[in-house]
Amino acid sequence: MIKAPSTEAPDLAPLKRALLSVFDKAGLVDLARALHARGVELLSTGGSAHLLRQAGLPVRDVSDLTGFPEMMDGRVKTLHPMVHGGLLGLRDNPDHTDAMAEHGILPIDLLVVNLYPFQETVAGGADYATCVENIDIGGPAMIRAAAKNHAFVSVVTSVEDYAPLLAELEANEGQTRLAFRKSLAQRAFARTATYDAAVSNWMAGAVGEATPPARAFAGTLAQSLRYGENPHQGAAFYTDGSNRPGVATAKQWQGKELSYNNINDTDAAYELVSEFDPAKGAACAIIKHANPCGVAQGASLIEAYRRAYDCDRTSAFGGIVALNRPLDRATAEEICQIFTEVVIAPGADEAAREVFAAKKNLRLLTTDALADPAAAGLMVKQVAGGFLVQDRDNGWLEPEALKVVTKRAPSAQEMADLLFAWKVAKHVKSNAIVYVKDGATVGVGAGQMSRIDSTRIAARKSQDMAEALGLPAPLTQGAVVASDAFFPFADGLIAAAEAGATAIIQPGGSMRDADVIAAADERGLAMVFTGMRHFRH
């Protein structure tokens, strides 16, 4: 352990010299001009220095300070004792100040740096060599040096902090308070940590390291939330830089600020509806507490919405609606017939937005695309003392991969519904049972401790809806059923058959598969095995 100096940091630190070296040059000239007006000497590098000179500002090149030119395509320009000594030297430590005087090291009181756009480069699909070239080295090194020496040095890593910095200088006659410098240092260390996490996680994927010995995850604050799942829990929303289409990248057109539960449920809704190719039909998913209470396809969005709504009208109240096509006026008017928290879609026309404008509390989100259900990614879950990391469930089922295990094979319509039900079951909390008829869910059983309970609950919900709609019989009659995992006993299948199901899709793999298959054959059901499980907890 290295012992800390015995001196105390001063509260107010003067700002006489600043080093400005940024990739994102937005606002740089205005910042530099304000600093120059306060008599601050400006140091800079490369393109930043060129821009400041073009603006008529006096600026000294770092290469002049170090006595070394920028070299190796700019890879080496600030990695030098004249720079790092100026950032790290303790102004009240005689040994440090003597060393600085002996070697002609000038103190640097302000560092303004933002980094090469590594995450944006990766998200843009760049090749390996280009990604490596966009790993910033000198920037993070300077940021860490300045942040460590926050007793005397201010460090700014974001354009958003330019205005607060100038306000601080204005309020303190060209000086910064220790509390302000500490705040900047925290932000700076968070920035380098986020950057290094992005690099290390990309590199793990690039070299095929599925379980690296150390793993870091980081995010950028997108929104401070009023509270978490419950009012007594603090919460915030962070983005991870992946730019996956969904709630994190969506534009909010209207409505109240999204809550923790809104964000969680909207993510679940959009991930589900993205399973359905808009070129093959309109689709709608209605979500409540991260579980679907209705999912359907239709010839139009309004038809898909109505069919999804008719699965469980009670649960749909106050739910989240996700669509796989841009929202139109007719569908918007239909959605407005009940209270809905959030609507998310890959676009919304002006007429639809006008309809929603009358519903001030309804939140409308639009994205540029659907999420790719087959895309790779990582999922993280906190547990006591650590976290679990797994691949995103991007399992994709092709019809030819199905194994018919009963005497009767599914009809063409049954097969279409089985595949639809399987996509939905992937997004239902386990134990999951989904009844589907003609491209729409007619009963969903979610999150039960036993599979037979989920089977019975889904059937009971369908019976309740049939009574509410004035139908002569529940829509589970003639429906198909998807189960996210195998039936451990025949009782779940028998309950589905008693509810009127005619075909089953499930992973298979139980020790009692033979008993389940026999029960299906005895009742004339068709059943297919997927060989793939979709647990969701």
XYZ file of C-alpha atoms in Angstrom:
537
model
C 0.000 0.000 0.000
C 1.300 3.446 -0.938
C 0.986 6.005 1.843
C -0.809 9.243 1.057
C 0.921 12.627 1.417
C 0.374 14.230 4.813
C -0.745 17.564 3.345
C -4.367 18.609 2.890
C -5.809 19.590 -0.483
C -6.701 23.259 -0.834
C -10.324 24.158 -1.334
C -9.768 26.695 -4.094
C -7.311 25.897 -6.880
C -6.362 28.531 -9.484
C -6.600 27.705 -13.164
C -3.669 29.135 -15.148
C -2.899 26.480 -17.753
C -5.183 24.082 -19.641
C -4.545 21.163 -21.973
C -7.300 20.668 -24.549
C -7.165 17.479 -26.654
C -10.522 16.165 -27.875
C -11.968 13.915 -30.565
C -15.434 15.477 -30.365
C -14.752 19.138 -30.990
C -18.288 20.417 -30.352
C -18.153 23.512 -28.156
C -14.339 23.465 -27.999
C -13.764 26.896 -29.500
C -16.280 28.585 -27.193
C -14.723 26.891 -24.154
C -11.193 27.846 -25.212
C -12.243 31.413 -25.910
C -13.773 31.737 -22.429
C -10.630 30.296 -20.836
C -8.390 32.612 -22.852
C -10.464 35.583 -21.712
C -9.567 34.605 -18.142
C -5.865 34.581 -18.973
C -5.542 30.795 -19.107
C -2.656 29.501 -21.256
C -3.898 26.987 -23.837
C -2.017 23.789 -24.712
C -3.334 21.450 -27.374
C -2.639 18.678 -29.858
C -3.248 17.883 -33.526
C -6.687 18.696 -34.848
C -7.738 20.459 -31.643
C -4.823 22.885 -31.877
C -5.518 23.473 -35.575
C -9.169 24.312 -34.865
C -8.237 26.763 -32.100
C -5.720 28.539 -34.315
C -8.320 28.830 -37.049
C -10.514 30.568 -34.481
C -7.730 33.080 -33.825
C -6.812 31.793 -30.369
C -3.201 31.589 -29.144
C -2.337 27.950 -28.487
C 0.895 26.107 -27.730
C 1.420 22.670 -29.236
C 2.115 19.834 -26.814
C 4.973 18.818 -29.100
C 6.568 22.184 -28.323
C 6.091 21.529 -24.603
C 7.602 18.017 -24.747
C 10.287 18.662 -27.331
C 9.059 15.619 -29.259
C 6.889 15.690 -32.391
C 3.682 13.719 -32.674
C 4.639 10.377 -34.201
C 3.374 6.963 -35.263
C 0.172 8.332 -36.815
C -0.618 10.236 -33.631
C -0.282 7.201 -31.376
C 2.440 8.978 -29.394
C 1.934 12.637 -28.541
C 0.974 13.105 -24.868
C 2.696 10.081 -23.289
C 5.566 12.136 -21.900
C 6.823 13.292 -18.447
C 6.321 16.931 -19.424
C 2.601 16.207 -19.735
C 2.057 13.664 -16.996
C 4.378 15.449 -14.593
C 2.361 18.611 -15.141
C -0.844 16.705 -14.341
C 0.393 14.582 -11.437
C 2.723 16.926 -9.552
C 1.526 17.880 -6.068
C 1.734 21.642 -5.867
C 2.260 21.688 -2.090
C 4.899 18.940 -1.977
C 8.453 20.376 -2.035
C 9.923 17.198 -3.535
C 7.415 17.408 -6.416
C 7.816 21.126 -7.015
C 11.626 20.838 -6.907
C 11.520 18.013 -9.473
C 9.171 20.045 -11.703
C 11.478 23.071 -11.491
C 14.580 21.005 -12.176
C 13.108 19.435 -15.312
C 11.147 22.434 -16.538
C 7.775 20.766 -16.003
C 4.901 23.257 -16.052
C 1.825 22.560 -13.909
C -1.356 21.813 -15.878
C -4.438 22.896 -13.943
C -7.189 21.773 -16.338
C -7.403 18.790 -18.662
C -10.168 18.644 -21.277
C -10.204 15.296 -23.085
C -12.797 13.119 -24.783
C -11.892 9.782 -26.242
C -11.746 8.041 -29.609
C -15.236 6.711 -30.477
C -14.478 3.053 -29.801
C -18.023 1.975 -28.922
C -19.477 3.755 -31.933
C -16.860 2.107 -34.157
C -17.804 -1.357 -32.880
C -21.538 -0.631 -33.164
C -20.971 0.456 -36.765
C -19.663 -3.021 -37.655
C -16.032 -2.041 -38.258
C -13.422 -4.736 -38.831
C -11.002 -5.910 -36.148
C -8.087 -3.684 -37.185
C -10.261 -0.567 -37.303
C -11.685 -1.297 -33.864
C -8.180 -1.721 -32.439
C -7.057 1.560 -34.026
C -9.935 3.325 -32.272
C -8.776 2.249 -28.813
C -7.585 5.458 -27.160
C -4.381 5.180 -25.119
C -3.079 8.652 -24.376
C -6.508 10.041 -23.501
C -7.360 7.570 -20.707
C -3.803 7.847 -19.326
C -4.106 11.642 -19.009
C -7.631 11.432 -17.615
C -6.569 9.058 -14.865
C -3.534 11.199 -14.028
C -5.587 14.386 -13.769
C -8.379 12.668 -11.837
C -5.932 11.207 -9.330
C -4.507 14.676 -8.721
C -7.914 16.313 -8.275
C -6.520 18.050 -5.201
C -5.160 20.570 -7.709
C -6.351 19.611 -11.200
C -9.776 19.790 -12.844
C -10.551 17.189 -15.513
C -13.403 17.415 -17.999
C -14.331 14.417 -20.172
C -17.699 15.469 -21.600
C -18.985 18.391 -23.631
C -21.900 18.563 -21.166
C -19.458 19.638 -18.440
C -18.129 22.705 -20.288
C -20.903 24.995 -19.052
C -20.654 23.854 -15.394
C -16.887 24.406 -15.523
C -17.266 27.969 -16.781
C -19.957 28.641 -14.176
C -17.611 27.366 -11.472
C -14.827 29.668 -12.639
C -17.226 32.601 -12.778
C -18.457 31.961 -9.247
C -14.962 31.616 -7.782
C -12.939 34.271 -9.606
C -11.164 31.849 -11.918
C -10.704 29.084 -9.349
C -12.384 25.729 -8.736
C -13.588 24.303 -5.426
C -12.326 20.964 -4.148
C -15.868 19.532 -4.105
C -16.224 20.437 -7.785
C -12.886 18.847 -8.668
C -13.846 15.690 -6.777
C -17.085 15.496 -8.728
C -15.209 15.878 -12.018
C -12.705 13.222 -10.939
C -15.474 10.739 -10.175
C -16.962 11.320 -13.608
C -13.529 10.931 -15.171
C -12.808 7.592 -13.505
C -16.296 6.399 -14.486
C -15.576 7.409 -18.081
C -12.334 5.454 -18.288
C -13.939 2.477 -16.546
C -16.804 2.509 -19.048
C -14.366 2.778 -21.922
C -12.137 -0.051 -20.676
C -15.169 -2.267 -20.038
C -16.316 -1.740 -23.630
C -12.867 -2.603 -24.965
C -12.414 -5.688 -22.791
C -15.866 -7.085 -23.569
C -15.425 -6.501 -27.300
C -12.000 -8.139 -27.184
C -13.394 -11.164 -25.328
C -15.906 -11.661 -28.126
C -13.353 -10.988 -30.854
C -10.955 -13.658 -29.580
C -13.690 -16.136 -28.654
C -13.210 -15.930 -24.884
C -16.637 -16.935 -23.583
C -15.726 -16.768 -19.878
C -12.886 -14.279 -19.369
C -11.268 -14.471 -15.905
C -12.383 -10.905 -15.195
C -15.514 -9.283 -16.576
C -16.579 -5.633 -16.406
C -19.869 -4.038 -17.389
C -20.515 -0.338 -17.578
C -23.155 2.096 -18.755
C -23.921 5.745 -19.305
C -26.657 7.409 -17.306
C -29.687 7.942 -19.522
C -32.247 8.852 -16.885
C -32.517 9.260 -13.132
C -35.770 7.595 -12.143
C -38.214 8.701 -9.449
C -37.950 5.241 -7.880
C -37.422 1.579 -8.754
C -39.915 -1.255 -8.748
C -41.329 0.230 -5.529
C -41.345 3.791 -4.154
C -38.815 3.016 -1.399
C -36.188 1.883 -3.958
C -33.853 4.324 -5.690
C -33.224 3.687 -9.395
C -31.654 4.933 -12.609
C -31.528 3.843 -16.260
C -28.173 3.338 -17.990
C -27.454 2.628 -21.641
C -24.728 0.184 -22.655
C -23.740 1.622 -26.029
C -24.943 -1.402 -28.016
C -27.674 0.625 -29.788
C -30.006 -2.381 -29.921
C -33.397 -1.092 -31.133
C -35.787 -0.805 -28.244
C -36.583 1.319 -25.230
C -32.982 2.516 -24.777
C -32.751 3.922 -28.301
C -36.375 4.993 -28.781
C -37.623 8.550 -29.200
C -40.346 9.567 -26.753
C -42.895 11.797 -28.462
C -45.157 12.511 -25.515
C -46.325 11.432 -22.110
C -44.884 11.340 -18.627
C -41.335 10.297 -17.909
C -40.860 6.543 -18.158
C -40.741 4.720 -14.829
C -38.558 1.750 -13.882
C -41.436 -0.657 -14.482
C -42.368 1.072 -17.756
C -38.839 0.583 -19.071
C -38.712 -3.054 -17.996
C -42.112 -3.890 -19.477
C -41.524 -1.934 -22.687
C -38.294 -3.803 -23.250
C -40.114 -7.125 -22.808
C -42.854 -6.022 -25.207
C -40.531 -4.869 -27.978
C -38.281 -7.905 -27.754
C -41.360 -10.117 -28.163
C -42.983 -8.270 -31.068
C -39.623 -8.176 -32.856
C -39.933 -11.952 -33.276
C -42.534 -11.311 -35.994
C -41.371 -10.215 -39.428
C -43.512 -7.241 -40.537
C -43.238 -8.426 -44.135
C -45.222 -11.530 -43.140
C -47.988 -9.685 -41.330
C -48.778 -7.066 -38.729
C -48.223 -8.122 -35.117
C -49.079 -6.741 -31.701
C -47.932 -7.715 -28.217
C -49.576 -6.449 -25.030
C -47.461 -6.809 -21.893
C -48.243 -6.605 -18.180
C -45.539 -7.094 -15.553
C -43.087 -8.279 -18.242
C -45.430 -11.087 -19.346
C -47.588 -11.101 -22.491
C -51.317 -11.017 -21.873
C -52.095 -10.996 -25.597
C -50.136 -11.464 -28.827
C -51.561 -11.678 -32.319
C -50.947 -11.262 -36.002
C -53.404 -9.768 -38.466
C -53.852 -8.370 -41.940
C -53.525 -4.886 -40.403
C -52.227 -3.402 -37.161
C -55.716 -2.683 -35.900
C -56.761 -6.284 -36.496
C -53.628 -7.554 -34.735
C -54.274 -5.228 -31.795
C -57.933 -6.244 -31.452
C -57.085 -9.941 -31.528
C -54.302 -9.474 -28.956
C -56.635 -7.449 -26.739
C -59.307 -10.151 -26.905
C -56.951 -12.689 -25.331
C -57.157 -11.058 -21.883
C -58.918 -7.693 -21.770
C -58.673 -7.463 -18.001
C -54.882 -7.713 -17.905
C -54.437 -5.462 -20.951
C -55.744 -2.486 -18.970
C -52.761 -0.307 -18.047
C -50.450 -2.443 -20.158
C -47.705 -1.858 -22.701
C -48.497 -2.189 -26.416
C -45.742 -3.067 -28.906
C -46.250 -3.158 -32.672
C -44.046 -4.500 -35.456
C -45.132 -1.883 -38.018
C -45.376 1.929 -37.853
C -48.429 3.055 -35.897
C -51.350 4.387 -37.990
C -54.339 6.529 -37.066
C -56.938 3.740 -36.948
C -54.842 1.630 -34.585
C -54.037 4.652 -32.414
C -57.762 5.410 -32.063
C -58.457 1.806 -31.076
C -55.668 1.755 -28.488
C -57.068 4.940 -26.940
C -60.295 3.130 -26.034
C -58.648 1.850 -22.843
C -55.938 3.096 -20.504
C -52.501 2.172 -21.850
C -49.192 3.119 -20.248
C -46.813 2.922 -23.244
C -47.003 2.283 -26.978
C -43.790 1.443 -28.843
C -43.486 0.886 -32.588
C -40.951 1.230 -35.417
C -42.420 4.600 -36.350
C -45.748 6.454 -36.128
C -47.373 8.640 -38.759
C -48.457 12.205 -38.039
C -52.137 11.274 -37.883
C -51.445 8.651 -35.202
C -49.417 11.138 -33.170
C -52.289 13.632 -33.386
C -54.668 11.027 -31.934
C -52.333 10.318 -29.023
C -51.785 14.040 -28.371
C -55.198 14.102 -26.685
C -53.952 11.472 -24.202
C -51.331 13.517 -22.365
C -50.198 10.730 -20.041
C -49.854 8.051 -22.725
C -46.214 7.568 -23.617
C -45.474 7.078 -27.330
C -42.061 5.693 -28.262
C -40.739 5.080 -31.758
C -37.606 3.339 -32.961
C -35.814 3.136 -36.282
C -36.064 -0.659 -36.523
C -37.117 -3.851 -34.809
C -34.653 -5.723 -32.605
C -32.969 -8.723 -34.261
C -34.140 -11.794 -32.301
C -31.256 -13.846 -33.673
C -28.525 -11.342 -32.727
C -25.917 -12.384 -30.182
C -25.605 -10.554 -26.879
C -25.125 -10.988 -23.157
C -27.635 -10.996 -20.313
C -26.566 -10.104 -16.759
C -28.404 -10.930 -13.512
C -27.296 -9.758 -10.082
C -27.073 -12.325 -7.285
C -25.745 -11.932 -3.756
C -21.982 -11.537 -4.002
C -21.776 -11.555 -7.775
C -23.630 -11.725 -11.046
C -24.606 -14.324 -13.608
C -23.735 -13.792 -17.268
C -25.291 -15.737 -20.110
C -25.855 -15.437 -23.839
C -29.093 -13.754 -24.893
C -31.760 -16.354 -25.697
C -31.532 -16.003 -29.466
C -32.584 -19.577 -30.164
C -34.308 -19.714 -33.528
C -36.463 -22.635 -34.600
C -36.743 -23.749 -38.195
C -39.783 -25.911 -39.060
C -37.618 -28.675 -40.482
C -35.915 -29.021 -37.071
C -39.164 -30.157 -35.444
C -39.636 -33.828 -34.657
C -43.144 -35.245 -34.891
C -43.415 -37.794 -32.058
C -47.122 -38.739 -32.236
C -49.087 -40.901 -34.614
C -50.789 -37.850 -36.028
C -48.755 -35.051 -37.563
C -49.933 -31.436 -37.195
C -52.001 -29.957 -40.021
C -50.605 -26.948 -41.895
C -52.688 -24.550 -39.763
C -51.716 -26.294 -36.566
C -48.052 -26.116 -37.549
C -48.286 -22.385 -38.243
C -49.929 -21.841 -34.862
C -47.406 -24.064 -33.093
C -44.525 -21.981 -34.442
C -46.339 -18.783 -33.437
C -46.978 -20.147 -29.938
C -43.345 -21.177 -29.581
C -42.147 -17.634 -30.331
C -44.478 -16.265 -27.671
C -43.588 -18.916 -25.067
C -39.947 -17.828 -25.324
C -40.994 -14.497 -23.752
C -43.274 -15.811 -20.978
C -41.938 -16.351 -17.449
C -41.533 -20.011 -16.573
C -43.415 -22.215 -16.157
C -44.955 -20.986 -19.402
C -47.973 -22.338 -21.260
C -49.386 -20.562 -24.314
C -52.611 -21.451 -26.175
C -52.816 -20.119 -29.752
C -55.549 -20.281 -32.372
C -55.383 -18.824 -35.884
C -52.335 -16.646 -35.197
C -53.442 -15.215 -31.849
C -52.946 -16.159 -28.222
C -56.165 -17.267 -26.540
C -54.711 -18.145 -23.145
C -51.391 -17.501 -21.383
C -50.235 -19.152 -18.173
C -47.086 -17.570 -16.726
C -44.710 -17.868 -13.800
C -46.264 -20.809 -11.961
C -44.295 -23.253 -9.860
C -45.890 -26.252 -11.609
C -46.556 -26.644 -15.315
C -50.047 -28.047 -14.814
C -51.041 -24.895 -12.917
C -49.914 -22.721 -15.837
C -51.894 -24.982 -18.173
C -55.070 -24.656 -16.087
C -54.686 -20.889 -15.515
C -54.302 -20.233 -19.240
C -57.406 -22.316 -19.969
C -59.379 -20.576 -17.220
C -58.455 -17.138 -18.611
C -59.704 -18.237 -22.023
C -62.967 -19.408 -20.490
C -63.388 -16.047 -18.717
C -62.789 -14.154 -21.960
C -65.257 -16.326 -23.854
C -67.924 -15.404 -21.302
C -67.005 -11.712 -21.540
C -67.145 -11.783 -25.348
C -70.366 -13.775 -25.409
C -68.782 -16.752 -27.176
C -70.412 -20.190 -26.992
C -67.136 -21.868 -26.007
C -63.575 -20.959 -24.960
C -61.153 -20.351 -27.818
C -58.851 -22.995 -26.384
C -61.100 -25.477 -28.190
C -59.257 -26.230 -31.402
C -56.167 -24.336 -30.239
C -52.547 -25.473 -30.046
C -50.307 -25.275 -26.982
C -46.656 -24.330 -26.487
C -44.744 -25.283 -23.353
C -41.379 -23.604 -22.699
C -39.991 -26.817 -21.174
C -40.911 -30.486 -21.243
C -43.976 -31.903 -19.524
C -42.533 -33.868 -16.568
C -45.771 -35.826 -16.362
C -48.698 -36.419 -18.678
C -51.058 -34.409 -16.458
C -50.226 -31.052 -18.068
C -50.859 -32.387 -21.559
C -54.078 -34.030 -20.412
C -55.268 -30.704 -18.926
C -54.525 -28.988 -22.248
C -56.439 -31.663 -24.132
C -59.399 -31.259 -21.746
C -59.365 -27.541 -22.554
C -59.737 -28.459 -26.231
C -56.142 -28.290 -27.495
C -55.397 -30.350 -30.602
C -51.607 -30.025 -30.937
C -48.607 -29.479 -28.657
C -45.113 -28.069 -29.131
C -42.555 -28.690 -26.396
C -38.814 -29.377 -26.069
C -39.069 -33.015 -25.049
C -36.356 -34.652 -22.989
C -38.323 -35.818 -19.950
C -37.746 -39.270 -18.442
C -41.484 -39.755 -18.987
C -41.643 -38.618 -22.613
C -43.080 -42.016 -23.562
C -45.983 -41.539 -21.121
C -46.674 -38.029 -22.444
C -46.573 -39.227 -26.063
C -48.917 -42.106 -25.239
C -51.368 -39.684 -23.599
C -51.259 -37.492 -26.709
C -51.887 -40.438 -29.024
C -54.722 -41.669 -26.843
C -56.459 -38.294 -27.248
C -55.671 -37.834 -30.922
C -53.290 -34.910 -30.364
C -50.397 -34.085 -32.643
C -47.155 -33.264 -30.831
C -43.745 -32.034 -31.962
C -40.474 -31.816 -30.042
C -38.157 -28.853 -30.545
C -35.076 -30.104 -28.721
C -34.731 -26.539 -27.401
C -35.877 -25.114 -24.071
C -36.900 -21.510 -23.360
C -36.829 -21.085 -19.584
C -37.219 -17.453 -18.492
C -36.833 -16.360 -14.872
